[in-house]
């Protein structure tokens, strides 16, 4: 039976816990508190980003836990304003300083085609990646990946990359399974990490999920997180409520039957869908 400390092995050999704790839309203070609760609940994988403006709080929460740095897997991301070689070098250092750590376990390009770089996104990504590769060589980063990338963005990156992306963090939940992106990830040994695995809350109104959650004597959140794991995804539940932080970790003592997995798979569009990264206005 899996647990919070079980891991997937990234293609470069680095091990990443199968569930992460998300901090999107959390203030510095909320991030500090919730990260501490998450670590107390047994999470060992914390996800933040420069754009969330809470890396300092995340770092404080990790320090307060008293756990050794090596026990915790930290992910952060390059902001949409800082693509390019020099900008990325500086952004990595800024994240290290805010997190108050000597290294980042996983560093990710947050968005493939932000509006600031829309005319030259491919070159900007290539230059950012070069800075990230150098940071890997320097021991500042253990693994590098991407977020919200579609196959054509990954193909463009592959033209110049020396190190292959290990992971693609995308919106993934029963309402949008991003089948084409996941298929590409699988074919290239890229882990599909699920942000907004609970559909930013809209998933809780889906009747079929209410019925299935009752059948398994679990909450809808627990059901959907388990569904994510059974697909081989890496979900990143987020909460600023202590009891929910613990509840979302309690997903390892049951298994969803195949027929019910298919029912959940069929809920496309019921709770929103991913944005087109080439059209987003940020």
PDB file of C-alpha atoms in Angstrom:
ATOM      1  CA  UNK A   1       0.000   0.000   0.000  1.00  0.00           C
ATOM      2  CA  UNK A   2       1.281   3.452  -0.937  1.00  0.00           C
ATOM      3  CA  UNK A   3       1.876   6.198   1.630  1.00  0.00           C
ATOM      4  CA  UNK A   4       2.774   9.910   1.646  1.00  0.00           C
ATOM      5  CA  UNK A   5       6.463   9.057   1.765  1.00  0.00           C
ATOM      6  CA  UNK A   6       6.366   6.733  -1.255  1.00  0.00           C
ATOM      7  CA  UNK A   7       8.028   8.155  -4.349  1.00  0.00           C
ATOM      8  CA  UNK A   8       8.112   8.213  -8.114  1.00  0.00           C
ATOM      9  CA  UNK A   9      11.599   8.123  -9.613  1.00  0.00           C
ATOM     10  CA  UNK A  10      12.236  10.938 -12.072  1.00  0.00           C
ATOM     11  CA  UNK A  11      14.184  10.080 -15.224  1.00  0.00           C
ATOM     12  CA  UNK A  12      17.397  11.505 -13.711  1.00  0.00           C
ATOM     13  CA  UNK A  13      17.100   9.171 -10.693  1.00  0.00           C
ATOM     14  CA  UNK A  14      15.798  11.780  -8.219  1.00  0.00           C
ATOM     15  CA  UNK A  15      12.931  10.474  -6.083  1.00  0.00           C
ATOM     16  CA  UNK A  16       9.814  12.660  -5.674  1.00  0.00           C
ATOM     17  CA  UNK A  17       7.017  11.913  -3.149  1.00  0.00           C
ATOM     18  CA  UNK A  18       3.806  10.722  -4.862  1.00  0.00           C
ATOM     19  CA  UNK A  19       1.673  13.478  -3.308  1.00  0.00           C
ATOM     20  CA  UNK A  20       2.723  17.099  -2.922  1.00  0.00           C
ATOM     21  CA  UNK A  21       1.317  19.921  -0.820  1.00  0.00           C
ATOM     22  CA  UNK A  22       0.287  22.974  -2.864  1.00  0.00           C
ATOM     23  CA  UNK A  23       0.487  26.603  -1.697  1.00  0.00           C
ATOM     24  CA  UNK A  24      -1.127  28.538  -4.568  1.00  0.00           C
ATOM     25  CA  UNK A  25      -3.258  31.488  -3.405  1.00  0.00           C
ATOM     26  CA  UNK A  26      -1.760  31.293   0.105  1.00  0.00           C
ATOM     27  CA  UNK A  27      -0.246  34.397   1.685  1.00  0.00           C
ATOM     28  CA  UNK A  28       3.186  34.207   3.324  1.00  0.00           C
ATOM     29  CA  UNK A  29       1.531  33.716   6.734  1.00  0.00           C
ATOM     30  CA  UNK A  30      -0.949  31.112   5.456  1.00  0.00           C
ATOM     31  CA  UNK A  31       1.841  29.265   3.639  1.00  0.00           C
ATOM     32  CA  UNK A  32       4.002  29.163   6.767  1.00  0.00           C
ATOM     33  CA  UNK A  33       1.161  27.736   8.865  1.00  0.00           C
ATOM     34  CA  UNK A  34      -0.199  25.291   6.295  1.00  0.00           C
ATOM     35  CA  UNK A  35       3.255  23.973   5.325  1.00  0.00           C
ATOM     36  CA  UNK A  36       3.955  23.275   8.987  1.00  0.00           C
ATOM     37  CA  UNK A  37       0.605  21.433   9.319  1.00  0.00           C
ATOM     38  CA  UNK A  38       1.340  19.490   6.117  1.00  0.00           C
ATOM     39  CA  UNK A  39       4.750  18.370   7.367  1.00  0.00           C
ATOM     40  CA  UNK A  40       3.205  17.378  10.706  1.00  0.00           C
ATOM     41  CA  UNK A  41       0.579  15.366   8.763  1.00  0.00           C
ATOM     42  CA  UNK A  42       3.345  13.447   6.980  1.00  0.00           C
ATOM     43  CA  UNK A  43       3.711  15.305   3.674  1.00  0.00           C
ATOM     44  CA  UNK A  44       7.315  15.539   2.517  1.00  0.00           C
ATOM     45  CA  UNK A  45       6.803  17.358  -0.786  1.00  0.00           C
ATOM     46  CA  UNK A  46       6.039  21.087  -0.811  1.00  0.00           C
ATOM     47  CA  UNK A  47       5.166  23.057  -3.957  1.00  0.00           C
ATOM     48  CA  UNK A  48       5.482  26.836  -4.300  1.00  0.00           C
ATOM     49  CA  UNK A  49       6.384  29.383  -7.004  1.00  0.00           C
ATOM     50  CA  UNK A  50       7.914  32.840  -7.328  1.00  0.00           C
ATOM     51  CA  UNK A  51       4.542  34.041  -8.660  1.00  0.00           C
ATOM     52  CA  UNK A  52       2.754  32.925  -5.460  1.00  0.00           C
ATOM     53  CA  UNK A  53       4.824  35.453  -3.472  1.00  0.00           C
ATOM     54  CA  UNK A  54       4.969  33.078  -0.501  1.00  0.00           C
ATOM     55  CA  UNK A  55       8.384  31.398  -0.819  1.00  0.00           C
ATOM     56  CA  UNK A  56       9.546  33.156   2.369  1.00  0.00           C
ATOM     57  CA  UNK A  57       6.579  31.757   4.309  1.00  0.00           C
ATOM     58  CA  UNK A  58       7.140  28.283   2.861  1.00  0.00           C
ATOM     59  CA  UNK A  59      10.778  28.449   3.937  1.00  0.00           C
ATOM     60  CA  UNK A  60       9.786  29.513   7.451  1.00  0.00           C
ATOM     61  CA  UNK A  61       7.253  26.674   7.741  1.00  0.00           C
ATOM     62  CA  UNK A  62       9.912  24.153   6.696  1.00  0.00           C
ATOM     63  CA  UNK A  63      12.405  25.545   9.226  1.00  0.00           C
ATOM     64  CA  UNK A  64       9.797  25.490  12.019  1.00  0.00           C
ATOM     65  CA  UNK A  65       9.049  21.812  11.360  1.00  0.00           C
ATOM     66  CA  UNK A  66      12.475  20.879  12.706  1.00  0.00           C
ATOM     67  CA  UNK A  67      12.852  18.268   9.951  1.00  0.00           C
ATOM     68  CA  UNK A  68      16.172  17.852   8.188  1.00  0.00           C
ATOM     69  CA  UNK A  69      16.278  19.616   4.822  1.00  0.00           C
ATOM     70  CA  UNK A  70      17.081  16.288   3.099  1.00  0.00           C
ATOM     71  CA  UNK A  71      13.731  14.854   4.257  1.00  0.00           C
ATOM     72  CA  UNK A  72      11.744  17.472   2.347  1.00  0.00           C
ATOM     73  CA  UNK A  73      11.262  17.814  -1.417  1.00  0.00           C
ATOM     74  CA  UNK A  74      10.839  21.489  -2.424  1.00  0.00           C
ATOM     75  CA  UNK A  75       9.525  22.630  -5.809  1.00  0.00           C
ATOM     76  CA  UNK A  76       9.445  26.235  -6.963  1.00  0.00           C
ATOM     77  CA  UNK A  77       8.928  27.901 -10.325  1.00  0.00           C
ATOM     78  CA  UNK A  78      10.252  30.616 -12.613  1.00  0.00           C
ATOM     79  CA  UNK A  79       7.857  33.556 -12.891  1.00  0.00           C
ATOM     80  CA  UNK A  80       6.379  34.763 -16.194  1.00  0.00           C
ATOM     81  CA  UNK A  81       8.337  38.011 -15.900  1.00  0.00           C
ATOM     82  CA  UNK A  82      11.809  36.479 -15.705  1.00  0.00           C
ATOM     83  CA  UNK A  83      12.419  34.289 -18.756  1.00  0.00           C
ATOM     84  CA  UNK A  84      15.852  34.477 -20.404  1.00  0.00           C
ATOM     85  CA  UNK A  85      19.339  33.443 -19.317  1.00  0.00           C
ATOM     86  CA  UNK A  86      20.413  36.234 -16.925  1.00  0.00           C
ATOM     87  CA  UNK A  87      16.889  36.729 -15.598  1.00  0.00           C
ATOM     88  CA  UNK A  88      16.562  33.039 -14.759  1.00  0.00           C
ATOM     89  CA  UNK A  89      19.963  32.893 -13.053  1.00  0.00           C
ATOM     90  CA  UNK A  90      18.862  35.765 -10.816  1.00  0.00           C
ATOM     91  CA  UNK A  91      15.396  34.239 -10.248  1.00  0.00           C
ATOM     92  CA  UNK A  92      16.926  30.955  -9.060  1.00  0.00           C
ATOM     93  CA  UNK A  93      19.136  32.809  -6.593  1.00  0.00           C
ATOM     94  CA  UNK A  94      16.166  34.882  -5.371  1.00  0.00           C
ATOM     95  CA  UNK A  95      14.152  31.706  -4.739  1.00  0.00           C
ATOM     96  CA  UNK A  96      17.048  30.082  -2.869  1.00  0.00           C
ATOM     97  CA  UNK A  97      17.327  33.201  -0.683  1.00  0.00           C
ATOM     98  CA  UNK A  98      13.593  33.424   0.045  1.00  0.00           C
ATOM     99  CA  UNK A  99      13.264  29.711   0.782  1.00  0.00           C
ATOM    100  CA  UNK A 100      16.419  29.998   2.916  1.00  0.00           C
ATOM    101  CA  UNK A 101      17.890  26.824   1.452  1.00  0.00           C
ATOM    102  CA  UNK A 102      21.083  25.802  -0.352  1.00  0.00           C
ATOM    103  CA  UNK A 103      19.288  23.862  -3.077  1.00  0.00           C
ATOM    104  CA  UNK A 104      15.900  23.377  -4.748  1.00  0.00           C
ATOM    105  CA  UNK A 105      14.762  19.814  -5.447  1.00  0.00           C
ATOM    106  CA  UNK A 106      12.725  20.683  -8.547  1.00  0.00           C
ATOM    107  CA  UNK A 107      12.740  23.952 -10.480  1.00  0.00           C
ATOM    108  CA  UNK A 108      10.079  24.516 -13.115  1.00  0.00           C
ATOM    109  CA  UNK A 109       9.333  26.979 -15.923  1.00  0.00           C
ATOM    110  CA  UNK A 110       5.857  28.043 -14.768  1.00  0.00           C
ATOM    111  CA  UNK A 111       4.370  28.946 -18.150  1.00  0.00           C
ATOM    112  CA  UNK A 112       5.598  28.193 -21.693  1.00  0.00           C
ATOM    113  CA  UNK A 113       4.325  31.304 -23.441  1.00  0.00           C
ATOM    114  CA  UNK A 114       3.692  34.252 -21.117  1.00  0.00           C
ATOM    115  CA  UNK A 115       2.412  37.434 -22.708  1.00  0.00           C
ATOM    116  CA  UNK A 116       5.713  39.263 -22.051  1.00  0.00           C
ATOM    117  CA  UNK A 117       7.571  36.777 -24.287  1.00  0.00           C
ATOM    118  CA  UNK A 118       4.848  35.907 -26.763  1.00  0.00           C
ATOM    119  CA  UNK A 119       6.910  37.021 -29.771  1.00  0.00           C
ATOM    120  CA  UNK A 120       9.975  34.965 -28.814  1.00  0.00           C
ATOM    121  CA  UNK A 121       8.780  32.371 -26.292  1.00  0.00           C
ATOM    122  CA  UNK A 122      10.847  29.581 -27.826  1.00  0.00           C
ATOM    123  CA  UNK A 123      14.168  31.441 -27.482  1.00  0.00           C
ATOM    124  CA  UNK A 124      13.240  32.723 -24.027  1.00  0.00           C
ATOM    125  CA  UNK A 125      12.487  29.177 -22.812  1.00  0.00           C
ATOM    126  CA  UNK A 126      15.726  27.846 -24.327  1.00  0.00           C
ATOM    127  CA  UNK A 127      17.754  30.540 -22.526  1.00  0.00           C
ATOM    128  CA  UNK A 128      15.942  29.951 -19.224  1.00  0.00           C
ATOM    129  CA  UNK A 129      16.566  26.218 -19.581  1.00  0.00           C
ATOM    130  CA  UNK A 130      20.282  26.833 -20.169  1.00  0.00           C
ATOM    131  CA  UNK A 131      20.464  28.771 -16.887  1.00  0.00           C
ATOM    132  CA  UNK A 132      18.550  25.970 -15.150  1.00  0.00           C
ATOM    133  CA  UNK A 133      20.920  23.330 -16.544  1.00  0.00           C
ATOM    134  CA  UNK A 134      23.891  25.313 -15.219  1.00  0.00           C
ATOM    135  CA  UNK A 135      22.217  25.482 -11.799  1.00  0.00           C
ATOM    136  CA  UNK A 136      21.855  21.677 -11.875  1.00  0.00           C
ATOM    137  CA  UNK A 137      25.564  21.355 -12.667  1.00  0.00           C
ATOM    138  CA  UNK A 138      26.353  23.780  -9.819  1.00  0.00           C
ATOM    139  CA  UNK A 139      24.332  21.702  -7.325  1.00  0.00           C
ATOM    140  CA  UNK A 140      21.714  24.417  -6.749  1.00  0.00           C
ATOM    141  CA  UNK A 141      18.901  22.356  -8.336  1.00  0.00           C
ATOM    142  CA  UNK A 142      18.410  18.571  -8.344  1.00  0.00           C
ATOM    143  CA  UNK A 143      15.838  18.247 -11.158  1.00  0.00           C
ATOM    144  CA  UNK A 144      14.252  20.554 -13.726  1.00  0.00           C
ATOM    145  CA  UNK A 145      10.811  20.491 -15.267  1.00  0.00           C
ATOM    146  CA  UNK A 146       8.024  22.529 -16.803  1.00  0.00           C
ATOM    147  CA  UNK A 147       4.431  23.540 -16.135  1.00  0.00           C
ATOM    148  CA  UNK A 148       1.497  24.074 -18.510  1.00  0.00           C
ATOM    149  CA  UNK A 149       3.606  22.898 -21.477  1.00  0.00           C
ATOM    150  CA  UNK A 150       1.875  21.253 -24.446  1.00  0.00           C
ATOM    151  CA  UNK A 151       3.685  18.868 -26.812  1.00  0.00           C
ATOM    152  CA  UNK A 152       4.751  21.661 -29.226  1.00  0.00           C
ATOM    153  CA  UNK A 153       6.360  23.602 -26.358  1.00  0.00           C
ATOM    154  CA  UNK A 154       8.208  20.473 -25.217  1.00  0.00           C
ATOM    155  CA  UNK A 155       9.334  19.705 -28.779  1.00  0.00           C
ATOM    156  CA  UNK A 156      10.705  23.250 -29.103  1.00  0.00           C
ATOM    157  CA  UNK A 157      12.595  22.907 -25.810  1.00  0.00           C
ATOM    158  CA  UNK A 158      14.070  19.564 -26.905  1.00  0.00           C
ATOM    159  CA  UNK A 159      15.839  21.283 -29.839  1.00  0.00           C
ATOM    160  CA  UNK A 160      18.437  22.864 -27.529  1.00  0.00           C
ATOM    161  CA  UNK A 161      18.044  21.139 -24.128  1.00  0.00           C
ATOM    162  CA  UNK A 162      20.963  19.082 -22.816  1.00  0.00           C
ATOM    163  CA  UNK A 163      18.924  17.866 -19.818  1.00  0.00           C
ATOM    164  CA  UNK A 164      15.434  16.532 -20.553  1.00  0.00           C
ATOM    165  CA  UNK A 165      12.449  17.793 -18.520  1.00  0.00           C
ATOM    166  CA  UNK A 166      11.599  15.317 -15.756  1.00  0.00           C
ATOM    167  CA  UNK A 167       8.068  16.514 -14.963  1.00  0.00           C
ATOM    168  CA  UNK A 168       5.203  18.585 -16.410  1.00  0.00           C
ATOM    169  CA  UNK A 169       2.895  20.197 -13.871  1.00  0.00           C
ATOM    170  CA  UNK A 170      -0.512  20.709 -15.490  1.00  0.00           C
ATOM    171  CA  UNK A 171      -4.119  21.180 -14.499  1.00  0.00           C
ATOM    172  CA  UNK A 172      -5.402  17.628 -14.102  1.00  0.00           C
ATOM    173  CA  UNK A 173      -8.677  16.539 -12.533  1.00  0.00           C
ATOM    174  CA  UNK A 174     -11.785  14.569 -13.584  1.00  0.00           C
ATOM    175  CA  UNK A 175     -13.098  17.652 -15.416  1.00  0.00           C
ATOM    176  CA  UNK A 176     -10.003  17.949 -17.625  1.00  0.00           C
ATOM    177  CA  UNK A 177      -7.647  14.999 -18.061  1.00  0.00           C
ATOM    178  CA  UNK A 178      -5.576  16.752 -20.805  1.00  0.00           C
ATOM    179  CA  UNK A 179      -5.285  13.415 -22.610  1.00  0.00           C
ATOM    180  CA  UNK A 180      -2.913  14.542 -25.385  1.00  0.00           C
ATOM    181  CA  UNK A 181      -0.481  16.209 -22.999  1.00  0.00           C
ATOM    182  CA  UNK A 182      -0.509  13.230 -20.607  1.00  0.00           C
ATOM    183  CA  UNK A 183       0.052  10.830 -23.519  1.00  0.00           C
ATOM    184  CA  UNK A 184       3.076  12.861 -24.652  1.00  0.00           C
ATOM    185  CA  UNK A 185       4.425  12.987 -21.079  1.00  0.00           C
ATOM    186  CA  UNK A 186       4.105   9.210 -20.728  1.00  0.00           C
ATOM    187  CA  UNK A 187       5.844   8.592 -24.062  1.00  0.00           C
ATOM    188  CA  UNK A 188       8.788  10.734 -22.926  1.00  0.00           C
ATOM    189  CA  UNK A 189       9.019   9.468 -19.318  1.00  0.00           C
ATOM    190  CA  UNK A 190       7.838  12.838 -17.964  1.00  0.00           C
ATOM    191  CA  UNK A 191       5.829  12.687 -14.718  1.00  0.00           C
ATOM    192  CA  UNK A 192       2.364  14.291 -15.007  1.00  0.00           C
ATOM    193  CA  UNK A 193       1.890  16.366 -11.869  1.00  0.00           C
ATOM    194  CA  UNK A 194      -1.675  17.493 -11.149  1.00  0.00           C
ATOM    195  CA  UNK A 195      -2.288  21.022  -9.964  1.00  0.00           C
ATOM    196  CA  UNK A 196      -5.837  22.001  -9.009  1.00  0.00           C
ATOM    197  CA  UNK A 197      -6.549  18.266  -8.561  1.00  0.00           C
ATOM    198  CA  UNK A 198      -9.817  19.269  -6.886  1.00  0.00           C
ATOM    199  CA  UNK A 199     -10.815  21.631  -9.695  1.00  0.00           C
ATOM    200  CA  UNK A 200     -10.396  24.724  -7.480  1.00  0.00           C
ATOM    201  CA  UNK A 201     -13.452  23.608  -5.520  1.00  0.00           C
ATOM    202  CA  UNK A 202     -15.984  23.183  -8.337  1.00  0.00           C
ATOM    203  CA  UNK A 203     -15.576  19.425  -8.236  1.00  0.00           C
ATOM    204  CA  UNK A 204     -17.470  19.257  -4.932  1.00  0.00           C
ATOM    205  CA  UNK A 205     -20.762  20.080  -6.679  1.00  0.00           C
ATOM    206  CA  UNK A 206     -20.649  17.083  -9.051  1.00  0.00           C
ATOM    207  CA  UNK A 207     -23.441  14.663  -8.033  1.00  0.00           C
ATOM    208  CA  UNK A 208     -21.730  11.518  -9.355  1.00  0.00           C
ATOM    209  CA  UNK A 209     -18.724  12.243  -7.148  1.00  0.00           C
ATOM    210  CA  UNK A 210     -20.956  12.729  -4.090  1.00  0.00           C
ATOM    211  CA  UNK A 211     -22.443   9.270  -4.686  1.00  0.00           C
ATOM    212  CA  UNK A 212     -19.091   7.571  -5.229  1.00  0.00           C
ATOM    213  CA  UNK A 213     -17.538   9.267  -2.190  1.00  0.00           C
ATOM    214  CA  UNK A 214     -20.402   7.918  -0.068  1.00  0.00           C
ATOM    215  CA  UNK A 215     -19.868   4.427  -1.515  1.00  0.00           C
ATOM    216  CA  UNK A 216     -16.210   4.423  -0.397  1.00  0.00           C
ATOM    217  CA  UNK A 217     -16.969   6.232   2.865  1.00  0.00           C
ATOM    218  CA  UNK A 218     -14.568   9.003   1.879  1.00  0.00           C
ATOM    219  CA  UNK A 219     -14.811  12.724   1.128  1.00  0.00           C
ATOM    220  CA  UNK A 220     -14.981  13.889  -2.495  1.00  0.00           C
ATOM    221  CA  UNK A 221     -11.478  15.325  -2.076  1.00  0.00           C
ATOM    222  CA  UNK A 222     -10.116  11.966  -0.894  1.00  0.00           C
ATOM    223  CA  UNK A 223     -11.877  10.145  -3.748  1.00  0.00           C
ATOM    224  CA  UNK A 224     -10.526  12.476  -6.438  1.00  0.00           C
ATOM    225  CA  UNK A 225      -6.985  12.481  -5.035  1.00  0.00           C
ATOM    226  CA  UNK A 226      -7.049   8.676  -4.976  1.00  0.00           C
ATOM    227  CA  UNK A 227      -8.306   8.704  -8.596  1.00  0.00           C
ATOM    228  CA  UNK A 228      -5.335  10.905  -9.501  1.00  0.00           C
ATOM    229  CA  UNK A 229      -2.863   8.500  -7.894  1.00  0.00           C
ATOM    230  CA  UNK A 230      -4.433   5.463  -9.572  1.00  0.00           C
ATOM    231  CA  UNK A 231      -3.861   7.177 -12.925  1.00  0.00           C
ATOM    232  CA  UNK A 232      -0.182   7.552 -12.054  1.00  0.00           C
ATOM    233  CA  UNK A 233      -0.487  11.321 -11.651  1.00  0.00           C
ATOM    234  CA  UNK A 234       1.162  13.254  -8.818  1.00  0.00           C
ATOM    235  CA  UNK A 235      -1.563  15.371  -7.157  1.00  0.00           C
ATOM    236  CA  UNK A 236      -0.893  18.652  -5.324  1.00  0.00           C
ATOM    237  CA  UNK A 237      -3.817  19.243  -2.942  1.00  0.00           C
ATOM    238  CA  UNK A 238      -3.818  22.632  -1.242  1.00  0.00           C
ATOM    239  CA  UNK A 239      -5.641  23.816   1.863  1.00  0.00           C
ATOM    240  CA  UNK A 240      -5.218  26.474   4.540  1.00  0.00           C
ATOM    241  CA  UNK A 241      -7.465  24.547   6.979  1.00  0.00           C
ATOM    242  CA  UNK A 242      -5.645  22.160   9.305  1.00  0.00           C
ATOM    243  CA  UNK A 243      -8.326  19.455   9.317  1.00  0.00           C
ATOM    244  CA  UNK A 244      -8.459  19.456   5.493  1.00  0.00           C
ATOM    245  CA  UNK A 245      -4.673  19.203   5.261  1.00  0.00           C
ATOM    246  CA  UNK A 246      -4.901  15.980   7.301  1.00  0.00           C
ATOM    247  CA  UNK A 247      -8.016  14.728   5.475  1.00  0.00           C
ATOM    248  CA  UNK A 248      -6.360  15.142   2.054  1.00  0.00           C
ATOM    249  CA  UNK A 249      -3.468  12.955   3.237  1.00  0.00           C
ATOM    250  CA  UNK A 250      -5.774  10.078   4.184  1.00  0.00           C
ATOM    251  CA  UNK A 251      -6.066   8.472   0.745  1.00  0.00           C
ATOM    252  CA  UNK A 252      -4.011   5.309   1.065  1.00  0.00           C
ATOM    253  CA  UNK A 253      -6.402   2.876   2.762  1.00  0.00           C
ATOM    254  CA  UNK A 254      -8.793   2.242  -0.151  1.00  0.00           C
ATOM    255  CA  UNK A 255      -8.800   1.565  -3.876  1.00  0.00           C
ATOM    256  CA  UNK A 256     -11.304   2.760  -6.474  1.00  0.00           C
ATOM    257  CA  UNK A 257     -12.764  -0.061  -8.589  1.00  0.00           C
ATOM    258  CA  UNK A 258     -12.094   0.044 -12.324  1.00  0.00           C
ATOM    259  CA  UNK A 259     -15.732   0.668 -13.210  1.00  0.00           C
ATOM    260  CA  UNK A 260     -15.832   3.655 -10.847  1.00  0.00           C
ATOM    261  CA  UNK A 261     -12.545   4.979 -12.254  1.00  0.00           C
ATOM    262  CA  UNK A 262     -14.226   5.027 -15.675  1.00  0.00           C
ATOM    263  CA  UNK A 263     -17.238   6.876 -14.227  1.00  0.00           C
ATOM    264  CA  UNK A 264     -14.916   9.538 -12.845  1.00  0.00           C
ATOM    265  CA  UNK A 265     -13.032   9.685 -16.156  1.00  0.00           C
ATOM    266  CA  UNK A 266     -16.298  10.528 -17.922  1.00  0.00           C
ATOM    267  CA  UNK A 267     -16.875  13.819 -16.055  1.00  0.00           C
ATOM    268  CA  UNK A 268     -15.103  16.008 -18.640  1.00  0.00           C
ATOM    269  CA  UNK A 269     -16.063  19.675 -18.529  1.00  0.00           C
ATOM    270  CA  UNK A 270     -18.107  19.408 -15.344  1.00  0.00           C
ATOM    271  CA  UNK A 271     -15.823  21.637 -13.260  1.00  0.00           C
ATOM    272  CA  UNK A 272     -13.866  23.837 -15.663  1.00  0.00           C
ATOM    273  CA  UNK A 273     -10.869  23.134 -17.894  1.00  0.00           C
ATOM    274  CA  UNK A 274      -7.263  24.199 -18.426  1.00  0.00           C
ATOM    275  CA  UNK A 275      -6.419  27.475 -20.118  1.00  0.00           C
ATOM    276  CA  UNK A 276      -4.701  27.471 -23.499  1.00  0.00           C
ATOM    277  CA  UNK A 277      -1.137  28.466 -22.580  1.00  0.00           C
ATOM    278  CA  UNK A 278      -0.671  30.236 -25.934  1.00  0.00           C
ATOM    279  CA  UNK A 279      -3.683  32.484 -25.314  1.00  0.00           C
ATOM    280  CA  UNK A 280      -3.420  33.324 -21.605  1.00  0.00           C
ATOM    281  CA  UNK A 281      -3.259  37.032 -20.813  1.00  0.00           C
ATOM    282  CA  UNK A 282      -0.430  36.903 -18.254  1.00  0.00           C
TER     283      UNK A 282
END
